[in-house]
C-alpha cells in the first residue's frame, strides 16, 4: 500500500481522486455543474445549512440510527463481535434519505423549483419523492422499464408521494439508462431543475457532496462504538455493500485515516465474476468514463458499457463512485464480491437469527461477514452497515425461493 | 494559440470565397450496417455536403435524443467498433482527399482504445477534427496535446448556457470551427428561433474569429438556408438519421432506396444553403 498522509483530502479542485472523478459532461451542462459546485462550497461552509440538515436528520429521518450488537449472529458465526449500523431503520428504510435531504436543501438554496432523479431499485427514487413531498417541489423520477417491473411496490410508493415516474426504454432499460435520461432532462431544463443523484458518482461535485452527506453514518459509529465498548475504542473492521457505493463511503470515509482499521467493500458478484454476469465494477471491470466521471466500469474491449447483473436491483450499476476506484488502486480499502446465492442465504440467515429482514444489498455485506467473522479473534469488533430493510425485496425473494406470494 | 492550417480551415475559407454558408451532415458510422453506411458516406460530398461529421457509436450517448441513440445502437448491433469507424474513414479518404471529416462521439471508446493511439490512428485514417461531447475544456487535456501535434482540430461545443464568462474558456482551446448547440436539450428535439440563433452567433463572434457551425433541431432545407445565412455552416443530423430509421425492414436491414433517399435530402439541404444567397462575413 502506498502511504499517504491522509486518505480524506480528495478530491482536488477539478474533482479528481487520483485519475478518477472529474467533470466529463456536455458543455450545455458545464455551467450548471459549476453552479452546483459553487453553491455546494458555500453551503458546506455555512453552519445554518448544517443546522437544518441535522435538525431534519434527527426529527424527520430518526437519526442517529442505532449501533446494534448482533449477538445471535455473533454466536452463530463464532469469533469476532458483529455490530450492525441500523440505517435500515431510517425513514424510508435505507441510507438514501441522508443524501436526498442534503441535496434538496441545496436545491432550495439555489432557488431551483423542480427536482429530477434516477433510480434503480427505487430506494433513491422513494427517498427523493419523499423529500420533494416534504418541501412541496415537483419531482420526476427516471426508472428503467425493466426495473419498474421488478420493483412495483416502490413505483407505487413514489406515485403516492406525488412523483411522476417516467419509464426509460432507451438502451437496456436499467439504471444506467435512467441516469442517461435524467442527464438528458437536465440538459433540456437547465434553468429551474436540480438533479439529485443517488450515489457517490457523477460529475464533480456530486461524488464528494453525496459522500459528505452520507458521512453522518460513520461519524455516528465513531461515537456509538465508544458508548458500547469504552472510550477510545474504535472498530477493528468495517464492512459494507457497494453498488455505486454511497452507504459504504458514508461508513468508511470517517475511518480512512485510522489505518489499523480494516475496511472491506462488497460488490455484487451476480452468478460469479467468471460468468460475466455480475455487477462487480472493481473486481471485474476496468477504468473508463461514463456519467460525468472516470471510474471502474463494466465494458467491452471497444469501450461499450455493459449491463450488470445482480439479484439486487440496488447494486445493478455498471460503475462505482470514483473515490472507491481510487481507494481500490491505492489499496486502502479491500474490495471483494459475493454471489446472488450467497446473498440470498445471508438474507434468510439474518431474518431467522436476528429478526431483521435485510435488504438484498446489505445481505451481500453480511454474506462476506459470514466468511470471515469466525476466523477473527473474539476481541475483534466488526461493524457492518445494515443500509436498507428488505420489505421491498420479499416478493423478489419469494420468487427466487420458488414460493408463490400474491402482491 | 496558433490556428492549425487544416482541411477544415481550408474548406471554410473556400465557403467564404463562395459567399455562402456550408452544410455539415451527420450520420453514425455503421448505421444501419457497415455496407450501407459506406454507401452513404461515399455519396455525401457529391450530394453537396461541405463537411462530414461521422458519429462514433457509443452505448450510452447521454447528450443525444432518441433518433441518434437508436442509430448508435443499430450500428453497435451490426458489429461496428471504433477500429472499424477509423477504417471506414481511411477508405473514404482513398476516394476523397478534400472533404473534411470530423468524428463525433463520447470519450470512453477513445480512452479504452488509448488516447494517444487514437490520435495516431485517426490521423493516419485521414480524420480532420474531433467533437468529443463529454470532454469539456476542463477535461480536454486528455486529448488536445496529441491532437494538436498531429494537426487534428478540436471542435468545442457551445450552448445557450455558455455565457460571456464561459465562452472565452471554450474558444481559447478551439480550432477548426466552433459548434453552437442551438437549444438546451438533446439532439433531434426542438428547434431554436432564428433570431435567438443570430444573436447567439453574434455573441460567440465577439469572442473568436473561428467559423461557427450551428446544429441541433435543423431538419429542412429552409432551416438550413436560414442558419447558413447567419452562421458559417448548418449541421443536420437527426433528420438524416430519421431517414435511415424509416427505411429499415422488420429485420432491421436497409430497404432498397435508403441511400438514395438520404442523399436526396442532403441534395435538397445543399441547395438550401447554396440558395441562401446572403454573404456570410
XYZ file of C-alpha atoms in Angstrom:
688
model
C 0.000 0.000 0.000
C 1.243 3.445 -0.912
C 1.330 5.521 2.279
C -0.478 8.845 2.237
C -0.694 11.492 4.943
C -4.440 11.423 4.600
C -6.979 9.463 2.621
C -9.623 12.081 3.289
C -8.203 15.023 1.345
C -9.854 14.394 -2.002
C -10.977 15.445 -4.443
C -8.749 18.147 -5.885
C -10.238 21.378 -7.224
C -11.165 19.780 -10.527
C -12.917 16.919 -8.757
C -10.249 14.278 -9.252
C -9.398 11.458 -6.877
C -6.088 10.490 -8.430
C -7.018 9.802 -12.047
C -10.687 9.190 -11.151
C -13.651 11.540 -10.937
C -13.652 14.758 -12.930
C -16.357 16.529 -14.935
C -16.952 14.612 -18.151
C -20.197 16.270 -19.224
C -21.527 18.032 -22.310
C -20.873 21.755 -22.483
C -24.570 22.525 -22.016
C -24.269 21.101 -18.506
C -20.920 22.602 -17.584
C -22.270 25.960 -16.347
C -24.769 24.074 -14.176
C -22.145 21.790 -12.766
C -20.036 24.816 -11.895
C -23.090 26.496 -10.345
C -23.826 23.423 -8.204
C -20.184 23.326 -7.149
C -20.149 26.990 -6.127
C -23.431 26.601 -4.242
C -22.164 23.483 -2.509
C -18.909 25.185 -1.499
C -20.917 27.994 0.074
C -23.433 25.679 1.752
C -20.897 23.340 3.288
C -19.191 26.301 4.963
C -22.484 27.598 6.339
C -23.429 26.376 9.822
C -27.069 27.315 9.202
C -27.147 24.820 6.318
C -25.824 22.048 8.523
C -28.136 23.025 11.391
C -31.131 22.490 9.128
C -29.647 19.251 7.812
C -29.066 17.870 11.306
C -32.473 19.022 12.530
C -34.126 17.010 9.757
C -31.783 14.065 10.306
C -32.922 13.895 13.914
C -36.598 14.746 13.737
C -37.573 13.580 10.264
C -35.221 10.720 9.458
C -34.919 9.455 13.026
C -31.164 9.641 13.408
C -28.914 8.667 14.948
C -29.658 5.156 13.763
C -28.755 2.583 16.446
C -25.498 0.689 16.537
C -26.755 -2.747 17.424
C -24.738 -5.666 18.747
C -25.881 -8.633 16.657
C -25.440 -11.122 19.476
C -27.133 -14.097 17.877
C -25.245 -13.799 14.610
C -22.019 -13.287 16.549
C -22.718 -16.572 18.344
C -23.750 -18.229 15.107
C -20.527 -17.409 13.304
C -18.250 -17.692 16.371
C -15.256 -15.382 16.536
C -15.386 -11.591 16.338
C -18.174 -9.357 17.655
C -20.543 -8.120 14.974
C -22.378 -4.810 15.156
C -24.964 -3.557 12.691
C -25.263 0.123 11.921
C -29.028 0.204 11.635
C -29.565 2.584 8.725
C -32.438 0.401 7.619
C -34.422 1.983 10.466
C -34.254 5.398 8.828
C -37.409 6.963 7.467
C -37.988 5.379 4.017
C -35.980 2.332 5.030
C -32.459 2.995 3.815
C -29.486 5.329 3.944
C -30.623 7.089 0.750
C -32.628 9.711 2.668
C -29.446 11.155 4.243
C -28.371 12.286 0.800
C -31.724 13.414 -0.595
C -32.340 15.656 2.423
C -28.934 17.232 1.918
C -29.380 17.774 -1.798
C -32.890 19.172 -1.613
C -31.709 21.712 0.939
C -29.046 22.725 -1.564
C -31.575 22.845 -4.404
C -33.797 25.155 -2.352
C -30.840 27.328 -1.503
C -30.135 27.625 -5.246
C -33.743 28.601 -5.939
C -34.436 25.517 -8.063
C -38.114 24.634 -8.343
C -38.123 21.218 -9.992
C -36.355 18.013 -8.962
C -35.295 15.065 -11.074
C -33.667 11.798 -10.050
C -32.728 8.400 -11.416
C -33.452 5.198 -9.583
C -32.631 1.528 -9.933
C -34.261 -0.437 -7.134
C -36.462 2.518 -6.369
C -34.962 3.315 -2.958
C -33.349 6.533 -4.121
C -36.477 7.381 -6.089
C -38.605 6.915 -2.979
C -36.175 8.946 -0.886
C -36.224 11.745 -3.471
C -40.005 11.669 -3.874
C -40.248 11.831 -0.075
C -38.183 14.988 0.318
C -39.997 16.549 -2.645
C -43.294 15.903 -0.856
C -41.783 17.350 2.308
C -40.815 20.580 0.561
C -43.640 20.713 -1.984
C -41.480 20.508 -5.098
C -42.478 18.680 -8.284
C -40.451 15.526 -8.816
C -39.721 13.402 -11.886
C -38.030 10.054 -11.329
C -36.460 8.193 -14.247
C -36.520 4.431 -13.912
C -35.673 1.728 -16.410
C -38.714 -0.203 -17.548
C -37.031 -3.475 -16.580
C -36.644 -2.137 -13.028
C -40.214 -0.824 -12.972
C -41.422 -4.376 -13.494
C -39.308 -5.898 -10.744
C -39.819 -3.080 -8.208
C -43.554 -2.454 -8.482
C -44.097 -1.606 -4.777
C -41.552 1.200 -4.879
C -43.033 2.573 -8.101
C -46.384 2.835 -6.368
C -44.781 4.456 -3.317
C -43.227 7.141 -5.482
C -46.552 7.833 -7.148
C -48.303 8.055 -3.757
C -45.679 10.598 -2.745
C -46.654 12.702 -5.745
C -43.720 11.951 -8.024
C -44.027 11.277 -11.712
C -42.230 8.039 -12.592
C -41.021 8.058 -16.184
C -40.248 4.673 -17.696
C -36.951 4.607 -19.555
C -36.976 2.341 -22.569
C -33.797 3.572 -24.212
C -30.683 1.421 -24.140
C -31.377 -1.609 -21.996
C -33.925 -0.006 -19.701
C -31.948 -0.233 -16.458
C -30.264 2.130 -14.002
C -27.551 3.362 -16.367
C -30.180 4.292 -18.937
C -32.247 6.004 -16.256
C -29.191 8.097 -15.433
C -28.663 8.924 -19.132
C -32.276 10.021 -19.357
C -32.063 12.148 -16.203
C -28.995 13.873 -17.645
C -30.910 14.495 -20.885
C -33.772 16.010 -18.902
C -31.324 18.211 -17.019
C -29.750 19.433 -20.273
C -33.212 20.410 -21.506
C -34.340 22.077 -18.272
C -31.240 23.827 -17.056
C -32.952 26.905 -15.652
C -35.249 25.516 -12.997
C -34.159 21.930 -12.387
C -31.896 20.307 -9.812
C -30.707 16.760 -10.370
C -30.499 14.746 -7.143
C -28.014 11.984 -7.942
C -28.429 8.953 -5.719
C -24.888 7.807 -5.167
C -21.267 8.918 -4.852
C -20.887 9.076 -8.645
C -21.497 11.529 -11.469
C -19.622 14.721 -12.294
C -17.866 16.705 -9.576
C -19.080 17.879 -7.055
C -21.585 15.014 -6.686
C -19.213 12.260 -5.513
C -17.797 14.487 -2.779
C -21.119 16.081 -1.883
C -23.040 12.814 -1.556
C -20.151 11.390 0.461
C -20.246 14.337 2.835
C -23.983 13.849 3.457
C -23.558 10.113 3.981
C -20.595 10.552 6.340
C -23.160 11.018 9.089
C -23.200 7.185 9.172
C -19.530 6.743 10.008
C -19.407 9.783 12.258
C -22.198 8.320 14.393
C -20.425 4.969 14.529
C -17.292 6.644 15.886
C -19.301 7.915 18.876
C -21.607 4.948 19.327
C -18.884 2.320 19.398
C -17.229 4.147 22.288
C -20.528 4.217 24.192
C -20.821 0.475 23.673
C -17.220 -0.648 24.050
C -15.492 2.028 26.082
C -13.876 5.374 25.486
C -11.316 5.410 22.719
C -12.345 2.018 21.364
C -12.724 2.022 17.596
C -13.945 -0.845 15.421
C -11.287 -3.209 14.061
C -13.059 -3.691 10.774
C -15.856 -2.201 8.676
C -17.923 -3.934 6.012
C -20.486 -2.517 3.588
C -22.021 -3.453 0.260
C -21.292 -1.435 -2.861
C -23.322 -0.632 -5.924
C -22.498 2.999 -6.632
C -21.017 2.982 -3.164
C -22.726 5.706 -1.130
C -23.573 3.744 2.016
C -20.092 2.258 2.051
C -18.428 5.632 1.559
C -20.577 7.097 4.342
C -19.383 4.425 6.750
C -15.780 4.195 5.548
C -14.730 7.767 4.995
C -14.586 8.935 8.629
C -12.293 5.953 9.343
C -9.973 6.075 6.331
C -7.141 7.683 8.279
C -7.369 5.162 11.131
C -5.003 2.889 9.331
C -5.289 -0.017 11.749
C -8.922 -0.418 10.797
C -9.525 -2.964 8.079
C -12.119 -1.764 5.587
C -13.939 -4.059 3.169
C -16.359 -3.198 0.381
C -18.534 -5.984 -1.000
C -19.600 -5.871 -4.631
C -22.389 -7.842 -6.257
C -20.897 -10.937 -7.828
C -24.144 -11.999 -9.511
C -23.739 -15.512 -10.886
C -19.978 -15.246 -10.243
C -17.287 -12.969 -11.713
C -16.123 -15.754 -14.025
C -19.564 -15.982 -15.668
C -19.518 -12.343 -16.786
C -22.957 -11.901 -15.205
C -22.174 -9.646 -12.266
C -22.002 -6.031 -11.087
C -18.505 -6.028 -9.659
C -17.022 -2.960 -11.355
C -13.769 -3.052 -9.398
C -13.075 -6.747 -9.278
C -14.499 -7.420 -12.747
C -14.253 -4.147 -14.716
C -11.686 -1.607 -15.836
C -11.323 2.192 -15.754
C -13.380 4.227 -18.196
C -15.525 7.350 -18.493
C -19.289 7.398 -18.021
C -21.903 9.673 -16.445
C -19.528 12.510 -15.821
C -16.687 10.684 -14.133
C -13.768 8.370 -14.722
C -14.098 5.230 -12.687
C -14.081 1.451 -12.985
C -16.789 0.281 -15.379
C -18.168 -2.917 -16.806
C -17.436 -2.598 -20.501
C -16.367 -4.331 -23.673
C -12.919 -4.153 -25.295
C -14.411 -1.471 -27.584
C -15.399 0.717 -24.618
C -19.128 -0.005 -24.823
C -20.835 -0.140 -21.447
C -22.224 -3.488 -20.333
C -25.256 -4.128 -18.202
C -24.623 -5.504 -14.797
C -26.435 -8.443 -13.339
C -27.390 -8.788 -9.703
C -30.164 -10.289 -7.637
C -30.294 -6.834 -6.071
C -31.513 -4.012 -8.316
C -29.837 -1.540 -5.951
C -26.388 -2.858 -6.831
C -27.158 -3.195 -10.513
C -24.986 -0.368 -11.835
C -22.061 -0.891 -14.239
C -19.953 1.760 -12.498
C -18.911 2.749 -8.999
C -18.102 6.013 -7.278
C -14.694 7.379 -8.350
C -13.370 7.646 -4.813
C -13.848 3.895 -4.425
C -11.801 3.387 -7.607
C -9.056 5.454 -6.050
C -9.229 3.574 -2.742
C -9.107 0.303 -4.670
C -5.981 1.301 -6.602
C -4.127 2.608 -3.552
C -5.169 -0.412 -1.513
C -6.643 1.393 1.494
C -9.922 -0.465 1.096
C -10.264 -4.144 0.194
C -12.938 -4.967 -2.343
C -14.461 -8.416 -2.665
C -17.584 -9.840 -4.229
C -20.251 -12.327 -3.211
C -22.727 -14.134 -5.430
C -26.517 -13.861 -5.654
C -26.809 -17.236 -3.956
C -24.587 -16.261 -1.038
C -26.538 -13.031 -0.563
C -29.844 -14.897 -0.616
C -28.566 -17.301 2.046
C -27.408 -14.387 4.212
C -30.796 -12.702 3.759
C -32.550 -15.745 5.211
C -29.999 -16.277 7.947
C -30.280 -12.702 9.194
C -34.062 -12.796 9.127
C -34.276 -16.020 11.146
C -31.414 -15.321 13.536
C -31.809 -11.632 14.333
C -35.432 -10.924 13.381
C -34.187 -8.301 10.953
C -35.236 -8.594 7.318
C -32.318 -7.019 5.492
C -32.455 -5.612 2.005
C -30.693 -7.760 -0.582
C -27.991 -5.089 -0.824
C -26.644 -5.405 2.767
C -27.289 -9.144 2.527
C -24.231 -9.096 0.269
C -22.203 -7.445 3.008
C -23.468 -9.975 5.540
C -22.576 -12.875 3.265
C -18.972 -11.714 3.296
C -19.086 -11.125 7.055
C -20.095 -14.757 7.410
C -17.000 -15.821 5.510
C -14.509 -14.040 7.752
C -16.052 -13.415 11.178
C -15.421 -16.903 12.513
C -11.710 -16.704 11.828
C -11.242 -13.458 13.746
C -10.476 -13.304 17.493
C -13.250 -12.671 19.995
C -11.893 -9.249 20.923
C -12.172 -8.101 17.294
C -15.036 -5.678 16.668
C -16.626 -5.527 13.235
C -19.244 -3.002 12.131
C -21.427 -3.773 9.146
C -23.722 -1.227 7.579
C -27.268 -2.550 7.520
C -28.065 0.076 4.922
C -31.584 -0.942 3.956
C -34.542 -3.028 5.023
C -35.841 -5.916 2.998
C -39.575 -5.217 2.846
C -39.164 -4.147 -0.790
C -37.453 -7.447 -1.604
C -39.803 -10.012 -0.109
C -41.674 -10.660 -3.348
C -38.484 -10.995 -5.351
C -37.042 -13.326 -2.712
C -40.217 -15.424 -2.675
C -39.923 -15.812 -6.423
C -36.298 -16.892 -6.153
C -37.171 -19.375 -3.417
C -39.974 -20.746 -5.566
C -42.746 -19.544 -3.244
C -45.901 -18.005 -4.655
C -46.995 -14.827 -2.892
C -49.692 -12.663 -4.408
C -48.746 -8.990 -4.405
C -2.942 29.577 -29.712
C -1.929 29.331 -33.309
C -4.653 28.142 -35.638
C -3.897 24.963 -37.449
C -3.968 25.171 -41.206
C -6.248 22.235 -41.733
C -8.595 20.794 -44.302
C -11.381 22.246 -42.174
C -9.912 25.761 -42.213
C -9.382 25.464 -45.964
C -12.982 24.437 -46.543
C -14.340 27.367 -44.532
C -12.041 29.716 -46.479
C -13.458 28.345 -49.722
C -17.023 28.797 -48.446
C -16.231 32.382 -47.595
C -14.947 32.940 -51.114
C -18.149 31.450 -52.476
C -20.080 33.803 -50.246
C -22.229 31.121 -48.646
C -22.613 29.069 -45.546
C -21.789 25.400 -45.555
C -23.702 22.181 -44.955
C -22.364 19.746 -42.387
C -24.072 16.362 -42.409
C -24.101 13.928 -39.530
C -24.600 10.200 -39.748
C -23.442 7.457 -37.404
C -20.715 5.160 -38.691
C -22.089 1.677 -39.244
C -25.755 2.691 -39.197
C -27.657 0.561 -40.028
C -24.748 -1.640 -41.140
C -21.243 -1.144 -42.460
C -22.139 -1.652 -46.157
C -24.994 0.817 -46.195
C -23.036 3.271 -44.091
C -20.155 3.106 -46.567
C -22.518 3.806 -49.472
C -23.936 6.822 -47.632
C -20.510 8.167 -46.718
C -19.168 7.823 -50.246
C -22.142 9.745 -51.644
C -22.353 12.641 -49.189
C -19.842 15.006 -50.779
C -21.307 14.571 -54.270
C -24.757 15.230 -52.856
C -23.487 18.536 -51.528
C -22.144 18.049 -48.001
C -19.331 20.529 -47.356
C -18.081 18.832 -44.211
C -18.833 15.338 -42.976
C -19.484 14.632 -39.347
C -19.343 10.945 -38.576
C -20.663 9.570 -35.323
C -18.610 7.037 -33.386
C -21.240 4.692 -31.921
C -21.492 4.541 -28.135
C -23.770 2.518 -25.900
C -24.649 5.488 -23.678
C -24.921 8.680 -25.750
C -26.144 10.923 -22.949
C -26.380 14.153 -24.987
C -28.345 12.612 -27.824
C -32.042 12.246 -28.381
C -33.908 9.058 -29.341
C -33.053 9.168 -33.069
C -29.278 9.268 -32.669
C -29.349 6.913 -29.666
C -31.138 4.394 -31.841
C -28.615 4.953 -34.632
C -25.767 4.178 -32.228
C -27.441 1.010 -31.025
C -28.177 -0.146 -34.584
C -24.543 0.378 -35.515
C -23.260 -1.471 -32.448
C -25.692 -4.306 -33.035
C -24.410 -4.648 -36.573
C -20.897 -5.071 -35.155
C -19.485 -1.555 -35.503
C -16.447 -0.683 -33.406
C -14.133 2.300 -33.109
C -11.498 0.482 -35.158
C -14.000 -0.136 -37.943
C -15.056 3.514 -37.853
C -11.447 4.572 -38.382
C -11.083 2.034 -41.191
C -14.216 3.455 -42.828
C -12.712 6.954 -42.777
C -9.486 5.610 -44.271
C -11.496 4.045 -47.070
C -13.326 7.333 -47.667
C -10.034 9.204 -47.736
C -8.793 6.996 -50.578
C -11.636 8.337 -52.660
C -11.937 11.918 -51.398
C -8.870 13.962 -50.479
C -10.718 17.241 -49.937
C -13.865 16.906 -47.874
C -13.123 17.384 -44.168
C -14.182 14.563 -41.864
C -14.997 15.268 -38.238
C -15.519 12.384 -35.836
C -18.124 12.985 -33.160
C -18.691 10.847 -30.127
C -18.062 10.149 -26.492
C -14.789 9.706 -24.719
C -14.925 6.191 -23.312
C -14.262 4.201 -26.500
C -11.342 6.543 -27.234
C -9.971 6.188 -23.712
C -10.188 2.415 -23.975
C -8.505 2.495 -27.409
C -5.771 4.631 -25.805
C -5.932 8.407 -26.264
C -2.563 8.821 -27.980
C -3.029 5.718 -30.121
C -6.436 7.009 -31.135
C -4.981 10.324 -32.347
C -2.266 8.482 -34.268
C -4.799 6.143 -35.856
C -7.269 8.944 -36.606
C -4.554 10.977 -38.282
C -3.478 8.010 -40.349
C -7.086 7.419 -41.403
C -7.454 11.000 -42.582
C -9.608 12.442 -39.812
C -9.529 16.243 -39.656
C -11.356 17.117 -36.483
C -12.903 15.745 -33.316
C -16.008 16.615 -31.346
C -15.956 14.728 -28.072
C -19.222 15.537 -26.384
C -18.217 14.680 -22.836
C -14.791 16.306 -22.907
C -15.463 19.925 -21.945
C -12.456 22.309 -21.820
C -11.834 21.223 -18.221
C -11.074 17.665 -19.338
C -9.774 18.187 -22.892
C -6.146 17.984 -21.772
C -6.668 14.253 -22.177
C -6.554 14.601 -25.959
C -5.516 18.036 -27.092
C -1.752 17.740 -26.829
C -1.610 14.764 -29.143
C -4.339 16.177 -31.400
C -2.572 19.488 -31.895
C 0.727 17.761 -32.569
C -0.994 15.673 -35.225
C -2.790 18.650 -36.740
C -6.259 17.402 -35.826
C -8.717 20.146 -34.921
C -10.573 20.015 -31.633
C -14.050 21.384 -32.114
C -15.790 22.519 -28.968
C -19.473 22.767 -28.285
C -21.011 25.996 -27.062
C -24.589 26.202 -25.869
C -27.203 28.771 -24.919
C -25.906 28.243 -21.382
C -22.399 29.380 -22.398
C -22.354 32.975 -21.176
C -19.746 35.664 -21.775
C -17.714 34.378 -18.846
C -17.774 30.823 -20.167
C -17.190 31.445 -23.885
C -13.540 32.564 -23.598
C -12.734 29.366 -21.649
C -14.097 27.364 -24.560
C -12.911 29.236 -27.631
C -9.340 29.738 -26.461
C -8.807 25.988 -26.869
C -10.872 25.586 -30.023
C -9.662 25.115 -33.567
C -11.358 24.272 -36.872
C -14.721 25.751 -36.016
C -16.945 26.394 -33.034
C -20.078 24.293 -32.804
C -23.092 26.138 -31.443
C -25.692 23.803 -29.916
C -28.738 25.955 -30.593
C -31.064 24.524 -27.969
C -30.746 23.493 -24.354
C -31.681 19.916 -24.973
C -30.618 16.768 -26.716
C -30.279 16.199 -30.460
C -33.364 15.908 -32.596
C -35.793 17.642 -30.257
C -36.908 21.254 -30.612
C -35.712 23.962 -32.971
C -34.480 27.341 -31.820
C -35.809 30.664 -33.059
C -33.641 32.054 -35.842
C -33.431 35.433 -34.118
C -32.070 33.806 -30.969
C -29.554 31.857 -33.018
C -28.467 35.013 -34.805
C -27.801 36.880 -31.581
C -26.043 33.855 -30.064
C -23.773 33.579 -33.113
C -23.012 37.292 -32.908
C -22.157 36.863 -29.239
C -19.774 33.986 -29.989
C -18.183 36.034 -32.787
C -17.218 38.645 -30.249
C -15.001 36.008 -28.644
C -13.485 34.266 -31.652
C -12.725 34.629 -35.336
C -13.215 30.903 -35.926
C -16.095 29.846 -38.189
C -19.299 28.916 -36.385
C -21.414 25.886 -37.205
C -24.914 25.652 -35.767
C -26.609 22.376 -35.018
C -29.497 20.696 -33.127
C -33.027 20.982 -34.444
C -32.220 21.758 -38.113
C -34.317 19.487 -40.309
C -35.392 21.205 -43.534
C -33.647 22.910 -46.470
C -35.400 26.145 -45.440
C -33.991 25.935 -41.903
C -30.550 25.074 -43.243
C -30.724 28.065 -45.589
C -31.753 30.352 -42.748
C -28.990 29.115 -40.466
C -26.333 29.339 -43.135
C -27.233 32.963 -43.675
C -26.392 33.853 -40.065
C -23.622 31.321 -39.335
C -20.817 29.689 -41.323
C -22.467 26.288 -41.514
C -25.606 24.360 -40.610
C -25.310 20.888 -39.109
C -28.059 18.402 -39.928
C -28.109 15.056 -38.153
C -31.350 13.666 -36.751
C -33.290 14.399 -39.964
C -30.848 12.209 -41.922
C -30.812 9.535 -39.262
C -34.630 9.543 -39.314
C -34.498 8.552 -42.979
C -32.381 5.547 -42.090
C -34.794 4.546 -39.321
C -37.778 4.893 -41.664
C -36.228 2.706 -44.350
C -35.463 -0.493 -42.495
C -37.276 -3.770 -42.906
C -38.635 -5.792 -39.996
C -35.229 -7.405 -39.535
C -33.506 -4.040 -39.307
C -31.906 -4.354 -42.755
C -31.725 -1.419 -45.143
C -34.590 -1.357 -47.652
C -33.746 -0.646 -51.282
C -33.605 3.083 -51.904
C -32.476 4.070 -48.396
C -29.182 5.535 -49.531
C -30.806 7.433 -52.429
C -33.481 8.902 -50.175
C -30.920 10.068 -47.651
C -28.653 11.574 -50.275
C -31.728 13.178 -51.822
C -32.375 15.103 -48.609
C -28.684 16.047 -48.481
C -29.003 17.447 -52.011
C -32.076 19.461 -51.001
C -30.300 20.789 -47.918
C -27.267 21.650 -50.031
C -29.469 23.521 -52.485
C -30.885 25.346 -49.478
C -27.533 26.597 -48.214
C -26.399 27.429 -51.750
C -29.543 29.405 -52.420
C -29.409 31.261 -49.141
C -27.724 33.990 -51.083
C -26.650 36.155 -48.231
C -22.939 36.671 -47.920
C -21.527 35.480 -44.624
C -18.827 37.634 -43.221
